[in-house]
Amino acid sequence: MLPVELRPHIYWVGVNDRTTQLFEGLWSIQEEGISYNSYLIDDEKKAIIDLSSKMTTDELVAQIRTVMDPAQLDYIVINHMEPDHSGALKALLLLAPQVVLLGTAKTQQMLERFYGITENVHVVSDGERLCLGEHSLRFVATPFVHWPETMMTYEESQHILFSCDGFGGYGALNGRIFDDDIQPLDWYEAQSLRYFVNIIATFSKPVRNAIAKLEGLPLDIVAPSHGLVWRKRPQHIIDLYRRWAAYATGPGDLSVTLIYASMYGNTEKMMEVIAQGILDQDVPLTVFNVATTPLSHILPALWTGHGVMVGAPTYEGGLFPPMAKTLEMAEIKHIYNKLAARFGSHAWNGGAQRRFEQMAETLKWQLTGNFEFSGAPSQDELLRGRQFGSELACQVRLALQNRGEIPRSVPLN
Ligand code: FEO
């Protein structure tokens, strides 16, 4: 895409990455892609805010050249050091050796460790201002949204928040960058949630702190480093992030995420009737085969739903490894405080349940039941399995009713 003017003399000069298959070497983006949004301010002093990955350096430099010669740059604002933002830095410094790098004290340390850069670094303090001419920048420390050095940059004349990873999302930009140019927004919102859960959710408290810190700041545009630029409804993406961060401590939605894996189809056969049982209670359900579905796509449902049904057989005396891996990632991402149950087949002896209970304790998941069967499920076991699914769904509904999250369907006398 060609550069896009956000406001006079303020340009999006980002690039799309449709090549990387695993973001952070971990998260599947092969179908969706991602954008690295850089922003250029062409004033008496010229500044670029955030860069791109090393692999997209040529595209970024071409974008800058469309607006100005990179040699004219006075400042590079480094909101965040993760290499998807800073990977192009060394190449850009060859074209603009005079440029001053702006970042937090931790950014200064990381510049040396990641790139051996020690010259022309100016450490900015929280709230510090920088006048570029008609435009002026204010730096807002937002540690751990996503790394400890992270900050956001606020342009005071146009009320633009360059929010870095905060309020960002997966998804390459398909010809348009603004929220008001996209209808409907569902796909980008889903990509933002997936990005939040994959990348930021562990740091939900810092996200809440950052949002609180931004209260009262006039915002006309929220311009993150990934995904859409929010011009029509800048508050909308902040509200979404606030809601998503609240799941870290609050209850989830009325829904059950059924994660399962099956070796020879016996646990899967049981899964089919348990799914029926959950839906019998009118509780929304999402089903994932954890052996074949990227973790990146499973985690958002786990994060937002209050109930988790785990279906996995015993494997060599323990929990089927794809499920163990899924639950380990849930722990890394602090997906806590769920209501959960497990079912699964074993061939000659159990063991999966014992391991699952250990993991559930670490996850602070409250267990409501266990349905173990040997070999293939009998017809009677399938009937009981349907009931088992209904029981978890009822427990989830009841728990949310007791907490006042959803109304009671039958008024109490
Ligand atoms: Fe967009 Fe924390 O990297």
Short mmCIF file of C-alpha atoms and ligand atoms in Angstrom, two decimals:
data_model
loop_
_atom_site.label_atom_id
_atom_site.label_comp_id
_atom_site.label_asym_id
_atom_site.label_seq_id
_atom_site.Cartn_x
_atom_site.Cartn_y
_atom_site.Cartn_z
CA MET A 1 0.00 0.00 0.00
CA LEU A 2 1.03 3.59 -0.53
CA PRO A 3 1.36 5.96 2.43
CA VAL A 4 -1.89 7.32 3.83
CA GLU A 5 -2.27 10.79 5.38
CA LEU A 6 -3.86 10.63 8.84
CA ARG A 7 -3.84 14.37 9.24
CA PRO A 8 -1.90 17.05 7.30
CA HIS A 9 1.81 16.11 7.40
CA ILE A 10 1.19 12.97 9.46
CA TYR A 11 1.43 9.77 7.41
CA TRP A 12 0.91 6.07 7.89
CA VAL A 13 3.95 4.51 6.23
CA GLY A 14 3.31 0.95 7.38
CA VAL A 15 3.84 -2.33 5.61
CA ASN A 16 1.89 -5.56 5.43
CA ASP A 17 3.55 -8.86 6.26
CA ARG A 18 1.79 -11.67 4.43
CA THR A 19 4.83 -13.96 4.51
CA THR A 20 5.46 -14.72 8.18
CA GLN A 21 3.64 -17.89 9.14
CA LEU A 22 4.21 -17.76 12.89
CA PHE A 23 4.27 -14.40 14.65
CA GLU A 24 6.82 -14.47 17.47
CA GLY A 25 7.75 -17.86 15.98
CA LEU A 26 4.65 -19.18 17.71
CA TRP A 27 1.30 -17.73 16.66
CA SER A 28 -0.34 -18.71 13.40
CA ILE A 29 -0.94 -15.76 11.06
CA GLN A 30 -0.43 -17.54 7.77
CA GLU A 31 -3.93 -16.78 6.55
CA GLU A 32 -4.46 -13.40 8.19
CA GLY A 33 -1.06 -11.67 8.00
CA ILE A 34 -0.18 -8.64 10.07
CA SER A 35 0.69 -5.00 9.49
CA TYR A 36 3.60 -3.12 10.97
CA ASN A 37 2.30 0.42 11.23
CA SER A 38 4.90 3.18 11.18
CA TYR A 39 3.97 6.83 11.26
CA LEU A 40 5.88 9.75 9.83
CA ILE A 41 5.53 13.37 10.91
CA ASP A 42 6.86 15.82 8.34
CA ASP A 43 7.38 19.06 10.27
CA GLU A 44 10.33 21.42 10.88
CA LYS A 45 11.75 18.45 12.73
CA LYS A 46 10.90 15.11 11.19
CA ALA A 47 10.08 12.04 13.19
CA ILE A 48 9.11 8.48 12.53
CA ILE A 49 7.23 6.53 15.19
CA ASP A 50 7.91 2.79 15.32
CA LEU A 51 9.42 0.81 12.46
CA SER A 52 8.89 -2.70 11.17
CA SER A 53 10.44 -6.15 11.17
CA LYS A 54 13.87 -6.68 9.66
CA MET A 55 12.34 -8.73 6.86
CA THR A 56 10.17 -5.81 5.70
CA THR A 57 12.92 -3.18 5.88
CA ASP A 58 13.01 -2.56 2.13
CA GLU A 59 9.27 -1.96 2.02
CA LEU A 60 9.45 0.42 4.97
CA VAL A 61 12.28 2.43 3.46
CA ALA A 62 10.33 2.65 0.19
CA GLN A 63 7.32 3.95 2.12
CA ILE A 64 9.42 6.62 3.83
CA ARG A 65 10.98 7.65 0.51
CA THR A 66 7.50 8.25 -0.92
CA VAL A 67 7.15 11.07 1.61
CA MET A 68 10.73 12.20 2.24
CA ASP A 69 14.37 11.22 2.03
CA PRO A 70 15.17 9.12 5.13
CA ALA A 71 18.35 11.19 5.50
CA GLN A 72 16.09 14.09 6.53
CA LEU A 73 14.81 12.28 9.61
CA ASP A 74 15.63 13.92 12.93
CA TYR A 75 14.06 11.39 15.31
CA ILE A 76 13.05 7.76 15.52
CA VAL A 77 10.58 7.22 18.33
CA ILE A 78 10.99 3.68 19.66
CA ASN A 79 7.81 2.91 21.51
CA HIS A 80 8.79 -0.74 21.83
CA MET A 81 11.89 -2.81 21.22
CA GLU A 82 10.37 -6.12 20.15
CA PRO A 83 11.92 -6.82 16.74
CA ASP A 84 8.62 -6.67 14.87
CA HIS A 85 8.89 -2.92 15.64
CA SER A 86 12.63 -2.38 15.73
CA GLY A 87 14.01 -4.92 13.23
CA ALA A 88 14.46 -2.29 10.50
CA LEU A 89 16.40 0.01 12.81
CA LYS A 90 19.99 -0.78 11.88
CA ALA A 91 19.31 -0.55 8.16
CA LEU A 92 17.52 2.77 8.62
CA LEU A 93 20.43 4.14 10.64
CA LEU A 94 22.70 3.56 7.64
CA LEU A 95 20.44 5.90 5.66
CA ALA A 96 19.96 8.40 8.49
CA PRO A 97 23.12 8.29 10.66
CA GLN A 98 22.31 11.66 12.22
CA VAL A 99 18.99 10.57 13.66
CA VAL A 100 18.32 10.66 17.41
CA LEU A 101 16.62 7.63 18.94
CA LEU A 102 13.99 8.34 21.55
CA GLY A 103 12.84 5.77 24.08
CA THR A 104 12.64 4.89 27.74
CA ALA A 105 15.61 4.04 29.95
CA LYS A 106 14.94 0.34 29.42
CA THR A 107 14.84 0.93 25.68
CA GLN A 108 18.33 2.37 25.93
CA GLN A 109 19.55 -0.84 27.58
CA MET A 110 17.81 -3.01 25.01
CA LEU A 111 19.20 -0.99 22.10
CA GLU A 112 22.66 -1.99 23.21
CA ARG A 113 21.75 -5.62 23.87
CA PHE A 114 19.75 -6.21 20.71
CA TYR A 115 21.67 -4.06 18.23
CA GLY A 116 24.86 -2.79 19.91
CA ILE A 117 23.57 0.78 19.55
CA THR A 118 24.85 3.24 22.15
CA GLU A 119 25.16 6.51 20.20
CA ASN A 120 22.53 9.19 19.62
CA VAL A 121 20.10 7.75 22.14
CA HIS A 122 17.97 10.17 24.14
CA VAL A 123 16.07 8.73 27.10
CA VAL A 124 12.65 10.30 27.50
CA SER A 125 10.84 10.47 30.80
CA ASP A 126 7.16 9.81 31.37
CA GLY A 127 5.21 12.89 30.23
CA GLU A 128 8.16 14.50 28.49
CA ARG A 129 7.30 16.66 25.49
CA LEU A 130 9.09 17.18 22.20
CA CYS A 131 8.17 20.05 19.86
CA LEU A 132 8.61 19.26 16.18
CA GLY A 133 7.27 22.64 14.93
CA GLU A 134 3.51 22.69 14.51
CA HIS A 135 3.28 19.24 16.04
CA SER A 136 4.29 18.23 19.48
CA LEU A 137 4.79 14.78 20.96
CA ARG A 138 4.23 13.66 24.53
CA PHE A 139 5.67 10.34 25.69
CA VAL A 140 3.53 8.19 27.95
CA ALA A 141 5.21 5.32 29.78
CA THR A 142 3.07 2.18 29.55
CA PRO A 143 5.35 -0.54 30.95
CA PHE A 144 4.43 -4.12 30.07
CA VAL A 145 2.05 -3.22 27.30
CA HIS A 146 3.82 -5.34 26.08
CA TRP A 147 7.45 -5.34 27.35
CA PRO A 148 8.83 -3.36 30.29
CA GLU A 149 10.28 -0.61 28.09
CA THR A 150 7.06 0.04 26.19
CA MET A 151 5.61 3.51 25.87
CA MET A 152 2.96 5.23 23.79
CA THR A 153 3.38 8.56 21.99
CA TYR A 154 0.68 11.20 21.91
CA GLU A 155 0.55 13.92 19.25
CA GLU A 156 -0.92 16.92 20.99
CA SER A 157 -2.10 19.15 18.15
CA GLN A 158 -4.18 16.45 16.40
CA HIS A 159 -4.96 14.31 19.43
CA ILE A 160 -3.46 11.16 17.94
CA LEU A 161 -2.33 8.34 20.21
CA PHE A 162 0.36 6.16 18.69
CA SER A 163 -0.38 3.28 20.98
CA CYS A 164 2.14 0.66 19.86
CA ASP A 165 1.07 -2.92 20.70
CA GLY A 166 -1.77 -1.60 22.86
CA PHE A 167 -5.08 -1.60 20.92
CA GLY A 168 -3.41 -3.47 18.08
CA GLY A 169 -4.55 -6.51 16.16
CA TYR A 170 -3.51 -9.18 13.68
CA GLY A 171 -4.63 -8.95 10.11
CA ALA A 172 -2.94 -7.37 7.13
CA LEU A 173 -4.59 -4.15 6.00
CA ASN A 174 -6.51 -4.92 2.86
CA GLY A 175 -6.35 -1.64 0.97
CA ARG A 176 -7.71 0.57 3.75
CA ILE A 177 -6.31 1.51 7.15
CA PHE A 178 -9.19 3.30 8.94
CA ASP A 179 -12.01 1.73 10.93
CA ASP A 180 -14.58 3.87 9.10
CA ASP A 181 -13.49 2.42 5.76
CA ILE A 182 -14.23 -1.16 6.85
CA GLN A 183 -17.70 -2.66 7.09
CA PRO A 184 -18.31 -4.79 8.99
CA LEU A 185 -15.50 -4.63 11.51
CA ASP A 186 -16.11 -8.14 12.86
CA TRP A 187 -13.07 -9.73 11.24
CA TYR A 188 -10.66 -7.05 12.46
CA GLU A 189 -12.21 -7.11 15.94
CA ALA A 190 -11.73 -10.88 16.08
CA GLN A 191 -8.12 -10.44 14.96
CA SER A 192 -7.62 -7.79 17.65
CA LEU A 193 -8.97 -10.16 20.31
CA ARG A 194 -6.71 -12.93 19.06
CA TYR A 195 -3.73 -10.57 19.15
CA PHE A 196 -4.67 -9.41 22.63
CA VAL A 197 -4.96 -12.94 24.01
CA ASN A 198 -1.86 -14.26 22.23
CA ILE A 199 0.43 -11.34 22.97
CA ILE A 200 -0.90 -9.02 25.68
CA ALA A 201 -3.30 -10.93 27.92
CA THR A 202 -0.66 -11.98 30.45
CA PHE A 203 -0.17 -8.27 31.04
CA SER A 204 -3.83 -7.43 31.54
CA LYS A 205 -3.15 -5.43 34.70
CA PRO A 206 -0.65 -3.15 32.94
CA VAL A 207 -3.24 -2.77 30.16
CA ARG A 208 -5.81 -1.63 32.70
CA ASN A 209 -3.25 0.73 34.25
CA ALA A 210 -2.47 2.20 30.84
CA ILE A 211 -6.13 2.72 30.02
CA ALA A 212 -6.63 4.44 33.36
CA LYS A 213 -3.63 6.65 32.66
CA LEU A 214 -5.09 7.67 29.30
CA GLU A 215 -8.41 8.73 30.84
CA GLY A 216 -9.14 12.37 30.09
CA LEU A 217 -6.72 12.56 27.19
CA PRO A 218 -8.55 13.98 24.14
CA LEU A 219 -8.37 11.26 21.49
CA ASP A 220 -9.33 11.78 17.86
CA ILE A 221 -7.32 8.89 16.46
CA VAL A 222 -5.89 5.74 18.02
CA ALA A 223 -3.08 4.54 15.79
CA PRO A 224 -1.58 1.25 16.96
CA SER A 225 1.44 -0.53 15.52
CA HIS A 226 -0.65 -3.40 14.17
CA GLY A 227 -4.02 -3.47 12.51
CA LEU A 228 -6.63 -0.80 11.94
CA VAL A 229 -6.27 2.89 12.72
CA TRP A 230 -9.30 3.92 14.76
CA ARG A 231 -10.47 7.30 13.48
CA LYS A 232 -14.26 7.18 13.64
CA ARG A 233 -14.52 5.44 17.02
CA PRO A 234 -11.15 5.69 18.76
CA GLN A 235 -12.77 4.84 22.08
CA HIS A 236 -14.23 1.62 20.70
CA ILE A 237 -10.95 -0.28 20.54
CA ILE A 238 -9.98 1.03 23.98
CA ASP A 239 -13.30 -0.22 25.36
CA LEU A 240 -12.73 -3.61 23.76
CA TYR A 241 -9.26 -3.85 25.30
CA ARG A 242 -10.68 -2.80 28.67
CA ARG A 243 -13.29 -5.57 28.44
CA TRP A 244 -10.78 -8.19 27.34
CA ALA A 245 -8.33 -7.25 30.10
CA ALA A 246 -11.12 -7.60 32.68
CA TYR A 247 -11.41 -11.33 31.92
CA ALA A 248 -8.07 -11.78 33.70
CA THR A 249 -9.77 -11.37 37.06
CA GLY A 250 -13.47 -11.42 36.38
CA PRO A 251 -15.74 -14.24 35.29
CA GLY A 252 -15.97 -15.21 31.66
CA ASP A 253 -18.99 -15.10 29.39
CA LEU A 254 -21.81 -17.60 29.43
CA SER A 255 -20.19 -20.14 27.13
CA VAL A 256 -18.30 -23.41 27.16
CA THR A 257 -15.14 -24.01 25.19
CA LEU A 258 -14.88 -27.69 24.41
CA ILE A 259 -11.26 -28.59 23.70
CA TYR A 260 -10.57 -32.16 22.76
CA ALA A 261 -8.22 -34.54 21.04
CA SER A 262 -8.71 -38.20 20.19
CA MET A 263 -6.35 -41.00 19.17
CA TYR A 264 -8.77 -43.45 17.53
CA GLY A 265 -12.10 -41.65 17.65
CA ASN A 266 -13.45 -42.94 20.97
CA THR A 267 -12.96 -39.70 22.89
CA GLU A 268 -14.23 -37.85 19.83
CA LYS A 269 -17.39 -39.97 19.76
CA MET A 270 -18.03 -38.97 23.34
CA MET A 271 -17.28 -35.35 22.48
CA GLU A 272 -20.13 -35.33 19.99
CA VAL A 273 -22.76 -36.17 22.59
CA ILE A 274 -21.23 -33.96 25.27
CA ALA A 275 -21.51 -31.07 22.80
CA GLN A 276 -25.19 -31.94 22.42
CA GLY A 277 -25.59 -31.91 26.19
CA ILE A 278 -24.02 -28.48 26.55
CA LEU A 279 -26.26 -27.02 23.85
CA ASP A 280 -29.30 -28.70 25.45
CA GLN A 281 -28.88 -26.04 28.13
CA ASP A 282 -28.78 -23.15 25.64
CA VAL A 283 -25.23 -22.34 26.60
CA PRO A 284 -23.09 -21.20 23.64
CA LEU A 285 -20.41 -23.69 22.66
CA THR A 286 -17.17 -23.58 20.71
CA VAL A 287 -15.36 -26.81 19.81
CA PHE A 288 -11.66 -27.16 18.98
CA ASN A 289 -9.58 -30.21 18.17
CA VAL A 290 -6.37 -29.20 19.94
CA ALA A 291 -4.26 -31.66 17.96
CA THR A 292 -5.03 -29.90 14.68
CA THR A 293 -6.06 -26.33 15.54
CA PRO A 294 -3.37 -23.69 16.13
CA LEU A 295 -3.22 -22.60 19.75
CA SER A 296 -3.51 -19.03 18.60
CA HIS A 297 -7.11 -19.67 17.54
CA ILE A 298 -8.09 -21.67 20.63
CA LEU A 299 -6.92 -19.25 23.30
CA PRO A 300 -9.43 -16.41 22.67
CA ALA A 301 -12.38 -18.73 23.37
CA LEU A 302 -10.70 -20.06 26.51
CA TRP A 303 -9.98 -16.51 27.64
CA THR A 304 -13.49 -15.19 27.21
CA GLY A 305 -15.68 -18.18 28.13
CA HIS A 306 -16.41 -19.19 31.70
CA GLY A 307 -16.69 -22.95 31.10
CA VAL A 308 -14.11 -25.38 29.76
CA MET A 309 -14.84 -28.97 28.80
CA VAL A 310 -11.66 -30.97 28.30
CA GLY A 311 -11.78 -34.18 26.28
CA ALA A 312 -8.56 -36.15 26.11
CA PRO A 313 -7.59 -39.80 26.46
CA THR A 314 -4.92 -41.28 28.64
CA TYR A 315 -1.60 -41.56 26.88
CA GLU A 316 1.11 -43.69 28.48
CA GLY A 317 -0.25 -43.06 31.93
CA GLY A 318 -0.68 -39.31 31.48
CA LEU A 319 -2.69 -36.71 29.60
CA PHE A 320 -2.70 -36.90 25.81
CA PRO A 321 0.24 -34.61 24.89
CA PRO A 322 -1.58 -32.13 22.58
CA MET A 323 -3.97 -31.41 25.45
CA ALA A 324 -1.14 -31.08 27.97
CA LYS A 325 0.52 -28.57 25.64
CA THR A 326 -2.72 -26.60 25.34
CA LEU A 327 -3.16 -26.41 29.09
CA GLU A 328 0.47 -25.41 29.59
CA MET A 329 -0.08 -22.49 27.24
CA ALA A 330 -3.28 -21.60 29.10
CA GLU A 331 -1.17 -21.39 32.23
CA ILE A 332 1.47 -19.24 30.54
CA LYS A 333 -1.30 -16.91 29.40
CA HIS A 334 -2.90 -16.82 32.87
CA ILE A 335 -6.23 -18.23 31.73
CA TYR A 336 -7.45 -18.74 35.27
CA ASN A 337 -10.65 -19.18 37.26
CA LYS A 338 -12.73 -21.30 34.92
CA LEU A 339 -15.31 -23.95 35.64
CA ALA A 340 -14.09 -27.13 34.02
CA ALA A 341 -14.70 -30.84 33.60
CA ARG A 342 -12.91 -33.62 31.78
CA PHE A 343 -13.84 -36.74 29.87
CA GLY A 344 -11.80 -39.27 27.97
CA SER A 345 -11.07 -42.84 27.08
CA HIS A 346 -8.36 -45.14 28.36
CA ALA A 347 -7.25 -48.52 27.04
CA TRP A 348 -6.17 -50.45 30.13
CA ASN A 349 -5.58 -47.95 32.88
CA GLY A 350 -6.31 -44.29 33.55
CA GLY A 351 -3.84 -41.54 34.34
CA ALA A 352 -5.03 -38.60 32.27
CA GLN A 353 -7.40 -37.40 34.99
CA ARG A 354 -4.67 -37.34 37.63
CA ARG A 355 -2.44 -35.21 35.43
CA PHE A 356 -5.35 -33.00 34.41
CA GLU A 357 -6.24 -32.32 38.04
CA GLN A 358 -2.64 -31.25 38.74
CA MET A 359 -2.74 -28.84 35.83
CA ALA A 360 -6.23 -27.57 36.71
CA GLU A 361 -5.02 -26.74 40.22
CA THR A 362 -2.24 -24.58 38.80
CA LEU A 363 -4.80 -22.92 36.54
CA LYS A 364 -7.14 -22.31 39.50
CA TRP A 365 -9.88 -24.07 37.55
CA GLN A 366 -12.76 -25.35 39.61
CA LEU A 367 -13.59 -28.90 38.52
CA THR A 368 -17.20 -30.00 38.36
CA GLY A 369 -16.80 -33.58 37.19
CA ASN A 370 -14.93 -36.32 35.44
CA PHE A 371 -16.25 -38.88 32.98
CA GLU A 372 -13.76 -41.62 32.26
CA PHE A 373 -14.57 -44.68 30.15
CA SER A 374 -12.65 -47.66 28.85
CA GLY A 375 -12.15 -48.29 25.15
CA ALA A 376 -15.12 -47.31 23.00
CA PRO A 377 -18.10 -45.67 24.72
CA SER A 378 -21.15 -47.88 25.10
CA GLN A 379 -24.62 -46.63 24.21
CA ASP A 380 -25.34 -46.18 27.89
CA GLU A 381 -22.14 -44.19 28.34
CA LEU A 382 -23.06 -41.96 25.41
CA LEU A 383 -26.39 -41.18 27.03
CA ARG A 384 -24.64 -40.40 30.30
CA GLY A 385 -22.10 -38.33 28.38
CA ARG A 386 -24.84 -36.08 27.06
CA GLN A 387 -25.99 -35.56 30.63
CA PHE A 388 -22.39 -34.87 31.69
CA GLY A 389 -22.23 -32.05 29.14
CA SER A 390 -25.49 -30.61 30.38
CA GLU A 391 -24.25 -30.65 33.96
CA LEU A 392 -21.22 -28.48 33.21
CA ALA A 393 -23.36 -26.08 31.18
CA CYS A 394 -25.81 -25.80 34.10
CA GLN A 395 -22.98 -25.18 36.54
CA VAL A 396 -21.58 -22.41 34.34
CA ARG A 397 -24.95 -20.73 34.09
CA LEU A 398 -25.54 -21.05 37.83
CA ALA A 399 -22.11 -19.68 38.72
CA LEU A 400 -22.68 -16.60 36.58
CA GLN A 401 -26.17 -16.13 37.99
CA ASN A 402 -24.83 -16.34 41.53
CA ARG A 403 -22.28 -13.67 40.71
CA GLY A 404 -24.97 -11.46 39.19
CA GLU A 405 -23.36 -11.61 35.74
CA ILE A 406 -26.49 -12.91 34.05
CA PRO A 407 -30.14 -12.75 35.14
CA ARG A 408 -31.81 -15.76 36.68
CA SER A 409 -34.21 -17.38 34.27
CA VAL A 410 -36.65 -18.20 37.07
CA PRO A 411 -37.33 -15.40 39.56
CA LEU A 412 -36.52 -16.37 43.16
CA ASN A 413 -39.47 -16.36 45.55
FE1 FEO B 1 4.25 -5.83 18.19
FE2 FEO B 1 5.37 -6.63 21.37
O1 FEO B 1 5.38 -6.57 19.50
#
